[in-house]
C-alpha cells in the first residue's frame, strides 16, 4: 500500500469504504423469479423465533427497490458496496445437480452492472446465512460435510463464472461462528437446532456446532482453491472469508482473567482464523472439546491453510472477560460490560451484547494484524441506538449515539493505520439500511438510513452523513472525480431520495462528447458532485 506517500491524516487513495447488507435481511420477494426457499423463510415465520413475530417476506423490499438503494449509495458517495447473493435465487434447490436459475442470475448481474456504472465497487458475499432449504432437508445442511462441501463449491463456481468478470472482491462466508453456534448450538438462528428441547425437537449442542464449523471451513477452502486454480488468473480478483469477533479485554489484571480473554479470542476468532491462516485449530479448542472437535486430514489441511487472501473483520464491541462458567461457545469465559469499579464500558446499544468502546476496535486491528499478517478489510461495524424503533422518525434521524460510535471507530481506524502500521484496505458500516435483524425481527435498527416500514421510504440518518463526510475527508479523491461536467438542476429530487431515471440520463447524457476518462465511470464524478452539494 502507498501509506508512505499519503498525508498523515489520510487513508490510501484506493481505500474502499461503503456500507454492507445481506440478501435475506433486505431483499424480500421470496417467490420472485423462481427463487427457492432458504432456511430463514420458514424459521422466521415459526412462532417465537423473531422478537416481533415478523418474517423476511418484505424486509426492505430491496429486490424491487434496488434503484432507490443505488441512489442512496450514490448520495453517500461510497466507493464500494458489500452485499450478499441468495444461493436459492441462483440455484433454487441448492445442489450441484440441480438447475441453475437464469432469472435469479440476471437480477444480480444487472445489479452489479448498475453499481459499476456508478463507479461503485461490488464486494460480494457468497453466503450470509440463507442456506437453500432443500439442502437442509436432504442432509441437514452444514452437518452433511461431504455433500455440502461439493454443493457449496459448485454454487461458488456458478457465481465466479457468471459474475467474476465484474466482481473482483469475494467473500466466501459471513461469520462462521454465527452459522455454527447460533444455528446449531444456541438454536436462535435458522435452522434452529439445539439440545434445548424447549427450543428444538432435534439437535445436539455439544457436538453439532463444531461439526458445522468444520464443514464451513472446508467449503470455504474448496471454493477458494477453485477460484485460484480456475478463475483468479483470468479474472484477477481477491477472495477471502469474513469472521465475526469482538475485542476481548481481561476484566482485571489477574492471570486467570488475562488468560480468559485469550480463550475468548481463541473460540470467537481462532476457531476459524487459526486453521485458515496458520494451519491448525487453537490448542485451547482441543483442550476444551477433546474428541468433539473434528480433525482435518493432512489433505484437507493443505486446502485450508492459506485459503484467504485477506482478513475480513466484522466487529461491533468489546467484552470484559472473566474466567469461569461453562459456556463453551464463549470459551468458558464470562462476558460483562461492567468494570470492577461498577462503571459501564460504554454506551449501551439496543441489543444487550453491544456497547460503544472505540479503543477496542484499534486493539483488535492490531491483534489480528500481528497474529495473521494479512491485509484487513473491515467488512462490518455498526451500532443499534437504544429504543430507536419507538422514536418518531425525526428523532431517530438524529442518531447521536451511533454518530458517537462511528466517530470513535473512525479515529481508531486512522490511528491503527497511521500510527500502528496496520494494513487496512477497506471499511463497511453495518448497515446501509435498517433491515431484518434476524431473531430481533425489525425491532433493532442498525441502519445509517432509516426505513419507514409502512411506506418503505428511506431517510439518511446523521450517522450516514457523518461517515460520508469523514471518508470524503480522509480518502484522497482522484482529481478527475471532483469536478462535475455540468451543473445539475434536480438536486431537490436527489436529496429526497430519488429519481434514478433522471440521474442516469443526466449522467450518461453527454456520452458521445465525454472524454475517455470520464466515460469510464460517469457516476463517480456525479457521486462526488451530489455529495458535495448535499454537504455530506
Ligand atoms: C452481524 O453479526 C451480522 O453479520 C449481520 O447480519 C447482523 O445484522 C449484524 O451483525 C447486527 O447484529 O448473545 O450468543 O446470541 C454480528 C455478530 C455475533 C453479534 C453474535 C451478536 C450475539 C451472541 N454477532 N452476537 S449471543
Coordinates of C-alpha atoms and ligand atoms in Angstrom, one line a residue:
X1 CA 0.0 0.0 0.0
X2 CA 1.0 3.6 -0.5
X3 CA 0.8 4.7 3.1
X4 CA 4.2 6.3 3.0
X5 CA 3.1 8.7 0.3
X6 CA -0.2 9.7 1.7
X7 CA -0.5 12.7 4.1
X8 CA -0.6 11.8 7.7
X9 CA -4.3 12.2 8.3
X10 CA -5.3 10.4 5.1
X11 CA -6.0 6.8 4.2
X12 CA -4.7 5.4 1.0
X13 CA -6.4 6.7 -2.2
X14 CA -7.5 3.2 -3.1
X15 CA -9.1 2.6 0.3
X16 CA -12.6 1.1 -0.2
X17 CA -15.4 2.3 2.0
X18 CA -19.1 1.9 2.0
X19 CA -21.9 0.1 3.6
X20 CA -22.9 -3.6 3.9
X21 CA -26.1 -5.6 3.7
X22 CA -27.2 -9.2 3.3
X23 CA -29.7 -10.7 0.9
X24 CA -32.2 -12.2 3.4
X25 CA -32.1 -9.0 5.5
X26 CA -33.1 -6.7 2.7
X27 CA -34.5 -8.4 -0.4
X28 CA -37.9 -9.7 0.4
X29 CA -39.8 -11.1 -2.6
X30 CA -39.3 -14.7 -1.6
X31 CA -41.2 -16.1 -4.6
X32 CA -39.9 -13.8 -7.3
X33 CA -38.3 -15.1 -10.5
X34 CA -38.0 -18.7 -9.4
X35 CA -36.2 -18.2 -6.0
X36 CA -36.2 -21.4 -3.9
X37 CA -36.8 -21.3 -0.1
X38 CA -33.9 -20.7 2.3
X39 CA -33.8 -22.0 5.8
X40 CA -34.7 -18.5 7.1
X41 CA -38.1 -18.4 5.2
X42 CA -39.9 -20.9 7.5
X43 CA -37.8 -20.3 10.5
X44 CA -38.6 -16.6 10.6
X45 CA -42.3 -17.5 10.4
X46 CA -42.3 -20.1 13.1
X47 CA -43.9 -18.8 16.4
X48 CA -41.4 -17.3 18.8
X49 CA -38.4 -17.2 16.5
X50 CA -38.4 -13.5 16.0
X51 CA -38.9 -10.8 18.7
X52 CA -41.8 -9.1 16.9
X53 CA -43.1 -12.2 15.2
X54 CA -42.2 -10.7 11.8
X55 CA -40.6 -12.5 8.9
X56 CA -38.4 -11.7 5.9
X57 CA -41.1 -11.7 3.2
X58 CA -40.9 -7.9 2.6
X59 CA -37.8 -6.8 4.6
X60 CA -36.7 -3.5 3.0
X61 CA -38.2 -4.6 -0.4
X62 CA -34.8 -4.2 -2.0
X63 CA -35.5 -6.8 -4.7
X64 CA -37.9 -4.2 -6.1
X65 CA -36.4 -1.0 -4.8
X66 CA -32.8 -1.7 -5.8
X67 CA -32.6 1.6 -7.8
X68 CA -33.5 3.5 -4.7
X69 CA -30.8 1.7 -2.8
X70 CA -28.3 2.6 -5.5
X71 CA -29.4 6.2 -5.4
X72 CA -28.7 6.2 -1.6
X73 CA -25.2 4.8 -2.2
X74 CA -24.6 7.5 -4.8
X75 CA -25.8 10.2 -2.3
X76 CA -23.5 8.9 0.3
X77 CA -20.6 8.8 -2.2
X78 CA -19.5 5.3 -1.3
X79 CA -16.6 3.7 -3.1
X80 CA -17.9 0.2 -2.6
X81 CA -21.0 -1.7 -1.5
X82 CA -20.9 -5.1 0.3
X83 CA -24.0 -7.3 -0.4
X84 CA -24.7 -11.0 -0.5
X85 CA -26.1 -13.3 -3.1
X86 CA -29.0 -15.6 -2.1
X87 CA -27.9 -19.1 -3.1
X88 CA -31.5 -20.1 -3.6
X89 CA -32.1 -17.4 -6.2
X90 CA -29.2 -18.8 -8.2
X91 CA -29.7 -22.5 -7.6
X92 CA -33.2 -22.8 -6.1
X93 CA -32.7 -26.3 -4.7
X94 CA -29.0 -25.6 -4.0
X95 CA -27.3 -28.8 -5.1
X96 CA -24.7 -29.4 -7.7
X97 CA -27.1 -31.4 -9.9
X98 CA -30.0 -29.0 -9.5
X99 CA -31.0 -26.5 -12.2
X100 CA -29.4 -23.0 -12.3
X101 CA -32.0 -20.2 -12.3
X102 CA -31.2 -17.7 -15.1
X103 CA -33.8 -15.2 -13.8
X104 CA -32.0 -15.0 -10.4
X105 CA -28.6 -14.6 -12.1
X106 CA -29.9 -11.8 -14.3
X107 CA -31.2 -9.9 -11.3
X108 CA -27.7 -9.9 -9.6
X109 CA -26.0 -9.4 -12.9
X110 CA -28.0 -6.2 -13.6
X111 CA -27.4 -5.0 -10.1
X112 CA -23.6 -5.5 -10.5
X113 CA -23.7 -3.6 -13.8
X114 CA -25.6 -0.8 -12.2
X115 CA -23.1 -0.5 -9.4
X116 CA -20.2 -0.4 -11.8
X117 CA -21.9 2.2 -13.9
X118 CA -22.0 4.4 -10.9
X119 CA -18.3 3.8 -10.1
X120 CA -19.1 1.6 -7.1
X121 CA -17.0 -1.5 -6.5
X122 CA -19.1 -4.6 -5.7
X123 CA -17.9 -6.5 -2.6
X124 CA -19.8 -9.8 -2.8
X125 CA -20.6 -12.3 -0.1
X126 CA -21.5 -15.7 -1.4
X127 CA -23.1 -17.0 1.8
X128 CA -24.7 -14.8 4.5
X129 CA -26.8 -17.5 6.3
X130 CA -29.6 -18.2 3.8
X131 CA -28.9 -21.8 3.1
X132 CA -31.3 -23.4 0.5
X133 CA -34.0 -25.2 2.4
X134 CA -33.7 -28.2 0.2
X135 CA -30.1 -28.8 1.3
X136 CA -31.2 -28.8 4.9
X137 CA -33.9 -31.3 4.1
X138 CA -31.5 -33.5 2.1
X139 CA -28.6 -33.8 4.5
X140 CA -29.0 -31.2 7.3
X141 CA -27.0 -28.6 5.6
X142 CA -23.7 -27.8 7.3
X143 CA -23.9 -31.1 9.2
X144 CA -23.5 -33.0 5.9
X145 CA -19.9 -32.4 5.3
X146 CA -19.2 -34.5 2.2
X147 CA -22.3 -33.2 0.4
X148 CA -22.2 -29.5 1.4
X149 CA -18.6 -29.0 0.5
X150 CA -19.3 -30.1 -3.0
X151 CA -22.6 -28.3 -3.3
X152 CA -21.1 -25.1 -2.0
X153 CA -18.1 -25.3 -4.3
X154 CA -20.4 -25.8 -7.2
X155 CA -22.5 -22.8 -6.2
X156 CA -19.4 -20.7 -5.9
X157 CA -18.3 -21.9 -9.4
X158 CA -21.5 -20.7 -10.9
X159 CA -21.0 -17.3 -9.3
X160 CA -17.4 -17.0 -10.4
X161 CA -18.4 -18.0 -14.0
X162 CA -21.3 -15.6 -14.2
X163 CA -20.2 -12.6 -12.2
X164 CA -16.4 -12.9 -11.9
X165 CA -15.7 -10.9 -15.0
X166 CA -17.0 -7.9 -13.0
X167 CA -16.7 -8.8 -9.3
X168 CA -13.1 -8.6 -8.0
X169 CA -13.8 -8.9 -4.3
X170 CA -15.3 -12.1 -3.0
X171 CA -16.2 -13.2 0.5
X172 CA -16.9 -16.9 0.8
X173 CA -18.7 -16.9 4.1
X174 CA -20.1 -14.4 6.6
X175 CA -19.3 -15.2 10.2
X176 CA -18.9 -19.0 10.5
X177 CA -19.2 -18.7 14.3
X178 CA -22.7 -17.4 14.0
X179 CA -23.6 -20.0 11.4
X180 CA -22.4 -22.8 13.7
X181 CA -23.2 -21.6 17.2
X182 CA -26.4 -19.7 16.6
X183 CA -27.8 -22.1 14.1
X184 CA -26.7 -25.5 15.6
X185 CA -25.8 -24.7 19.2
X186 CA -27.9 -22.0 20.8
X187 CA -30.6 -22.6 18.2
X188 CA -31.6 -18.9 17.9
X189 CA -30.9 -18.7 14.2
X190 CA -32.0 -21.0 11.4
X191 CA -32.0 -24.0 11.2
X192 CA -32.5 -23.6 15.0
X193 CA -31.1 -26.9 16.2
X194 CA -30.2 -27.2 19.8
X195 CA -30.1 -29.6 22.8
X196 CA -32.6 -27.3 24.5
X197 CA -35.8 -29.2 23.9
X198 CA -37.9 -26.1 24.7
X199 CA -36.4 -24.7 21.6
X200 CA -35.9 -27.5 19.3
X201 CA -37.0 -31.2 19.0
X202 CA -33.7 -32.0 17.3
X203 CA -30.1 -31.2 17.8
X204 CA -27.1 -31.8 20.0
X205 CA -25.4 -28.6 21.1
X206 CA -22.4 -30.4 22.4
X207 CA -21.3 -31.8 19.0
X208 CA -23.2 -30.2 16.1
X209 CA -21.7 -26.6 16.2
X210 CA -18.2 -28.0 15.9
X211 CA -19.2 -30.3 13.0
X212 CA -20.9 -27.4 11.2
X213 CA -18.0 -25.1 11.7
X214 CA -15.6 -27.8 10.3
X215 CA -17.8 -28.0 7.1
X216 CA -17.9 -24.3 6.7
X217 CA -14.2 -24.1 6.8
X218 CA -13.8 -26.8 4.3
X219 CA -16.4 -25.4 2.0
X220 CA -14.8 -22.0 2.1
X221 CA -11.4 -23.5 1.4
X222 CA -12.6 -25.6 -1.6
X223 CA -14.3 -22.6 -3.1
X224 CA -11.0 -20.6 -2.8
X225 CA -9.0 -23.4 -4.3
X226 CA -11.3 -23.5 -7.2
X227 CA -11.2 -19.7 -7.6
X228 CA -7.4 -19.7 -7.5
X229 CA -7.0 -22.7 -9.9
X230 CA -9.6 -21.8 -12.5
X231 CA -10.6 -18.1 -12.2
X232 CA -8.1 -15.9 -10.5
X233 CA -5.6 -15.7 -13.2
X234 CA -8.2 -14.6 -15.8
X235 CA -10.4 -12.5 -13.6
X236 CA -7.7 -11.1 -11.3
X237 CA -9.9 -10.8 -8.1
X238 CA -9.3 -11.5 -4.5
X239 CA -11.1 -13.9 -2.3
X240 CA -11.3 -14.4 1.5
X241 CA -13.6 -15.1 4.4
X242 CA -15.1 -12.8 6.9
X243 CA -15.2 -13.6 10.6
X244 CA -17.1 -12.1 13.5
X245 CA -15.1 -11.3 16.5
X246 CA -15.2 -8.7 19.2
X247 CA -12.2 -7.4 21.2
X248 CA -11.7 -9.3 24.5
X249 CA -10.3 -7.4 27.4
X250 CA -9.4 -9.0 30.7
X251 CA -11.8 -8.0 33.5
X252 CA -8.8 -7.1 35.7
X253 CA -5.1 -7.9 36.0
X254 CA -5.4 -11.3 37.4
X255 CA -3.6 -14.0 35.4
X256 CA -6.7 -16.2 35.1
X257 CA -8.7 -13.3 33.6
X258 CA -5.8 -12.4 31.2
X259 CA -5.9 -16.0 30.1
X260 CA -9.7 -15.9 29.8
X261 CA -9.5 -13.0 27.4
X262 CA -7.2 -15.1 25.1
X263 CA -9.5 -18.1 25.4
X264 CA -12.4 -15.9 24.4
X265 CA -10.5 -14.9 21.3
X266 CA -9.5 -18.5 20.6
X267 CA -13.1 -19.6 20.4
X268 CA -14.6 -16.5 18.8
X269 CA -11.9 -16.0 16.2
X270 CA -9.1 -18.6 16.4
X271 CA -11.6 -21.5 15.8
X272 CA -11.7 -20.3 12.1
X273 CA -8.8 -18.0 11.7
X274 CA -6.1 -20.3 13.1
X275 CA -6.8 -23.1 10.7
X276 CA -7.3 -20.8 7.7
X277 CA -4.2 -18.5 8.3
X278 CA -2.0 -20.7 10.5
X279 CA -3.0 -24.3 9.6
X280 CA -4.3 -25.7 12.9
X281 CA -7.2 -25.4 15.4
X282 CA -6.2 -23.4 18.5
X283 CA -4.8 -25.7 21.2
X284 CA -7.4 -24.3 23.6
X285 CA -10.2 -25.6 21.4
X286 CA -8.8 -29.1 21.5
X287 CA -8.3 -28.8 25.3
X288 CA -11.9 -27.6 25.8
X289 CA -13.6 -30.0 23.4
X290 CA -11.4 -33.1 23.3
X291 CA -12.6 -35.5 20.6
X292 CA -15.7 -33.5 19.9
X293 CA -13.5 -31.2 17.8
X294 CA -13.3 -32.7 14.3
X295 CA -9.9 -33.2 12.9
X296 CA -8.6 -32.2 9.5
X297 CA -6.9 -34.9 7.4
X298 CA -3.5 -33.8 6.0
X299 CA -5.1 -33.4 2.6
X300 CA -7.8 -31.2 4.0
X301 CA -5.4 -29.1 5.9
X302 CA -3.4 -28.5 2.7
X303 CA -6.5 -26.9 1.2
X304 CA -7.5 -25.0 4.3
X305 CA -4.1 -23.4 5.3
X306 CA -3.6 -20.2 3.5
X307 CA -7.1 -20.1 2.0
X308 CA -7.8 -16.4 2.4
X309 CA -6.2 -13.5 0.6
X310 CA -7.1 -11.1 3.4
X311 CA -8.7 -11.0 6.8
X312 CA -12.4 -10.0 6.7
X313 CA -13.2 -8.4 10.0
X314 CA -16.7 -8.0 11.4
X315 CA -16.7 -6.3 14.8
X316 CA -19.1 -4.5 17.0
X317 CA -18.0 -4.2 20.6
X318 CA -15.5 -5.2 23.3
X319 CA -16.2 -7.7 26.1
X320 CA -14.6 -7.7 29.5
X321 CA -13.6 -11.3 30.2
X322 CA -13.7 -13.3 33.4
X323 CA -12.5 -16.8 33.7
X324 CA -15.3 -19.2 34.6
X325 CA -18.7 -20.5 33.6
X326 CA -19.4 -23.5 31.3
X327 CA -20.4 -21.7 28.1
X328 CA -18.2 -23.4 25.6
X329 CA -19.5 -21.1 22.9
X330 CA -17.7 -18.3 24.6
X331 CA -14.7 -20.5 25.5
X332 CA -15.9 -21.0 29.1
X333 CA -15.4 -17.3 29.7
X334 CA -17.9 -14.9 31.3
X335 CA -18.6 -11.6 29.4
X336 CA -19.5 -8.4 31.1
X337 CA -19.6 -4.6 30.3
X338 CA -19.4 -3.7 34.0
X339 CA -15.9 -2.8 35.1
X340 CA -14.7 -3.8 38.6
X341 CA -15.4 -0.3 39.8
X342 CA -19.1 -0.6 38.7
X343 CA -18.9 1.7 35.7
X344 CA -20.0 0.7 32.3
X345 CA -17.5 0.2 29.4
X346 CA -19.5 2.4 27.1
X347 CA -22.9 3.5 25.9
X348 CA -25.4 0.6 25.8
X349 CA -27.0 -0.2 22.4
X350 CA -30.5 -1.6 21.8
X351 CA -29.1 -5.2 22.0
X352 CA -27.7 -6.5 25.2
X353 CA -24.5 -7.7 23.6
X354 CA -23.3 -4.3 22.3
X355 CA -21.7 -1.3 23.9
X356 CA -19.7 1.5 22.3
X357 CA -16.0 1.2 23.1
X358 CA -13.8 2.5 20.3
X359 CA -10.3 1.7 21.8
X360 CA -11.2 -2.0 21.4
X361 CA -11.5 -1.5 17.7
X362 CA -7.9 -0.4 17.4
X363 CA -6.7 -3.1 19.7
X364 CA -8.5 -5.8 17.7
X365 CA -7.0 -4.5 14.4
X366 CA -3.5 -4.7 16.0
X367 CA -4.1 -8.2 17.4
X368 CA -5.4 -9.6 14.1
X369 CA -2.6 -8.0 12.0
X370 CA 0.1 -9.2 14.3
X371 CA -1.3 -12.7 14.6
X372 CA -2.4 -13.4 11.0
X373 CA -0.3 -11.0 8.9
X374 CA -2.9 -10.3 6.3
X375 CA -4.3 -7.1 4.9
X376 CA -7.6 -6.4 6.7
X377 CA -11.0 -5.3 5.3
X378 CA -13.4 -4.2 8.0
X379 CA -16.5 -5.8 6.4
X380 CA -19.0 -4.9 9.1
X381 CA -19.1 -2.5 12.0
X382 CA -22.1 -0.7 13.5
X383 CA -24.4 0.2 16.3
X384 CA -28.1 0.0 17.2
X385 CA -29.4 3.0 19.1
X386 CA -31.4 2.1 22.1
X387 CA -35.2 2.4 21.5
X388 CA -34.7 3.9 18.1
X389 CA -37.7 1.8 16.9
X390 CA -40.1 3.6 19.2
X391 CA -38.9 7.1 18.3
X392 CA -40.6 9.4 15.8
X393 CA -38.7 9.4 12.5
X394 CA -37.4 13.0 13.1
X395 CA -35.8 12.0 16.4
X396 CA -34.4 8.7 15.0
X397 CA -32.6 10.6 12.2
X398 CA -30.5 12.4 14.8
X399 CA -28.8 9.2 15.9
X400 CA -26.3 10.8 18.3
X401 CA -25.2 7.5 19.9
X402 CA -24.5 6.0 16.5
X403 CA -22.6 9.1 15.4
X404 CA -20.5 8.9 18.6
X405 CA -19.8 5.2 17.9
X406 CA -18.7 5.9 14.3
X407 CA -16.6 8.9 15.3
X408 CA -14.7 6.8 17.8
X409 CA -14.2 3.9 15.4
X410 CA -13.0 6.1 12.6
X411 CA -10.5 7.7 14.9
X412 CA -9.3 4.3 16.0
X413 CA -9.1 3.2 12.4
X414 CA -6.9 6.1 11.4
X415 CA -4.7 5.6 14.4
X416 CA -4.3 1.9 13.7
X417 CA -3.3 2.6 10.0
X418 CA -1.2 5.7 10.5
X419 CA 0.4 5.2 13.9
X420 CA 0.4 1.4 14.3
X421 CA 1.0 0.5 10.6
X422 CA -1.9 -1.9 10.3
X423 CA -2.7 -2.6 6.7
X424 CA -6.4 -1.9 6.5
X425 CA -7.8 -1.8 2.9
X426 CA -11.4 -1.1 3.5
X427 CA -14.3 -0.3 5.8
X428 CA -18.0 -1.1 5.6
X429 CA -20.6 0.3 8.1
X430 CA -23.4 -2.1 9.0
X431 CA -25.8 -1.3 7.6
X432 CA -26.8 0.8 4.6
X433 CA -30.4 0.4 5.8
X434 CA -32.4 -0.6 8.8
X435 CA -33.4 -4.1 7.9
X436 CA -34.5 -7.6 9.1
X437 CA -32.3 -8.1 12.1
X438 CA -32.6 -11.9 12.3
X439 CA -34.1 -13.1 15.6
X440 CA -34.7 -9.5 16.6
X441 CA -37.1 -9.0 13.7
X442 CA -37.4 -5.3 12.8
X443 CA -37.1 -4.1 16.4
X444 CA -33.4 -3.5 16.4
X445 CA -32.2 -1.0 13.8
X446 CA -28.6 -0.9 12.6
X447 CA -29.0 1.3 9.5
X448 CA -27.3 4.5 8.7
X449 CA -30.5 5.1 6.8
X450 CA -33.9 4.9 8.5
X451 CA -36.5 2.7 6.8
X452 CA -40.1 3.6 7.4
X453 CA -41.6 0.1 7.1
X454 CA -45.1 1.4 6.4
X455 CA -44.0 3.3 3.3
X456 CA -40.6 1.7 2.6
X457 CA -39.2 5.2 2.3
X458 CA -35.6 5.7 3.2
X459 CA -34.2 8.6 5.2
X460 CA -30.5 9.2 5.8
X461 CA -29.6 9.4 9.4
X462 CA -26.9 11.8 10.8
X463 CA -24.6 8.8 11.1
X464 CA -24.8 8.1 7.4
X465 CA -23.9 11.7 6.7
X466 CA -21.1 11.6 9.2
X467 CA -19.4 8.6 7.6
X468 CA -19.9 10.0 4.2
X469 CA -18.2 13.2 5.2
X470 CA -15.5 11.5 7.2
X471 CA -14.4 9.2 4.4
X472 CA -14.5 12.0 1.9
X473 CA -12.1 14.0 4.1
X474 CA -9.8 11.0 4.8
X475 CA -9.6 9.2 1.5
X476 CA -7.9 11.3 -1.2
X477 CA -10.2 11.6 -4.3
X478 CA -8.6 11.4 -7.8
X479 CA -8.6 14.8 -9.3
X480 CA -10.9 13.8 -12.2
X481 CA -13.7 12.9 -9.7
X482 CA -14.0 16.2 -8.0
X483 CA -15.5 18.4 -10.8
X484 CA -18.9 17.9 -12.3
X485 CA -19.0 18.3 -16.1
X486 CA -22.3 20.3 -15.9
X487 CA -24.4 21.7 -13.1
X488 CA -27.4 19.7 -12.1
X489 CA -30.9 21.1 -11.9
X490 CA -32.7 18.4 -10.0
X491 CA -30.8 18.4 -6.7
X492 CA -34.1 18.7 -4.7
X493 CA -35.2 15.3 -6.2
X494 CA -32.0 13.7 -5.3
X495 CA -32.0 15.0 -1.7
X496 CA -35.4 13.5 -1.2
X497 CA -34.3 10.1 -2.3
X498 CA -34.5 9.9 -5.7
X499 CA -35.3 9.8 -9.2
X500 CA -32.8 7.4 -10.6
X501 CA -34.0 7.6 -14.2
X502 CA -33.3 11.3 -14.3
X503 CA -30.0 10.7 -12.7
X504 CA -29.0 8.1 -15.1
X505 CA -30.0 10.1 -18.2
X506 CA -28.2 13.1 -16.9
X507 CA -25.0 11.2 -16.1
X508 CA -24.9 9.3 -19.3
X509 CA -26.2 12.3 -21.3
X510 CA -23.1 13.7 -22.8
X511 CA -21.7 10.2 -23.6
X512 CA -20.5 11.0 -27.1
X513 CA -18.9 14.2 -26.1
X514 CA -17.3 13.0 -22.9
X515 CA -13.6 12.3 -22.9
X516 CA -12.5 8.8 -22.5
X517 CA -11.5 9.1 -18.8
X518 CA -14.9 10.4 -17.8
X519 CA -16.8 7.8 -19.8
X520 CA -15.2 5.1 -17.7
X521 CA -17.3 5.8 -14.6
X522 CA -19.8 8.6 -15.3
X523 CA -21.3 8.1 -11.9
X524 CA -18.2 8.6 -10.0
X525 CA -17.9 12.2 -10.8
X526 CA -21.6 12.5 -10.4
X527 CA -21.4 11.0 -6.9
X528 CA -18.8 13.4 -5.8
X529 CA -20.8 16.3 -7.0
X530 CA -24.0 15.3 -5.4
X531 CA -22.3 14.6 -2.1
X532 CA -20.5 17.9 -2.2
X533 CA -23.8 19.6 -3.0
X534 CA -25.5 17.9 0.0
X535 CA -22.6 18.8 2.2
X536 CA -22.4 15.1 3.0
Ligands
LIG1 C1 -23.6 -9.3 12.3 O1 -23.3 -10.3 13.2 C2 -24.3 -10.0 11.1 O2 -23.4 -10.3 10.1 C3 -25.4 -9.2 10.5 O3 -26.1 -9.9 9.6 C4 -26.2 -8.5 11.6 O4 -27.3 -7.8 11.1 C5 -25.3 -7.6 12.4 O5 -24.3 -8.4 12.9 C6 -26.0 -6.9 13.5 O6 -26.4 -7.9 14.5 O7 -25.6 -13.4 22.6 O8 -24.8 -15.5 22.0 O9 -26.5 -14.6 20.7 C7 -22.7 -9.7 14.4 C8 -22.0 -10.7 15.3 C9 -22.3 -12.3 16.9 C10 -23.3 -10.2 17.2 C11 -23.2 -12.9 18.0 C12 -24.2 -10.8 18.2 C13 -24.6 -12.4 19.9 C14 -24.1 -13.6 20.6 N1 -22.9 -11.2 16.3 N2 -23.6 -11.9 18.9 S1 -25.4 -14.3 21.5

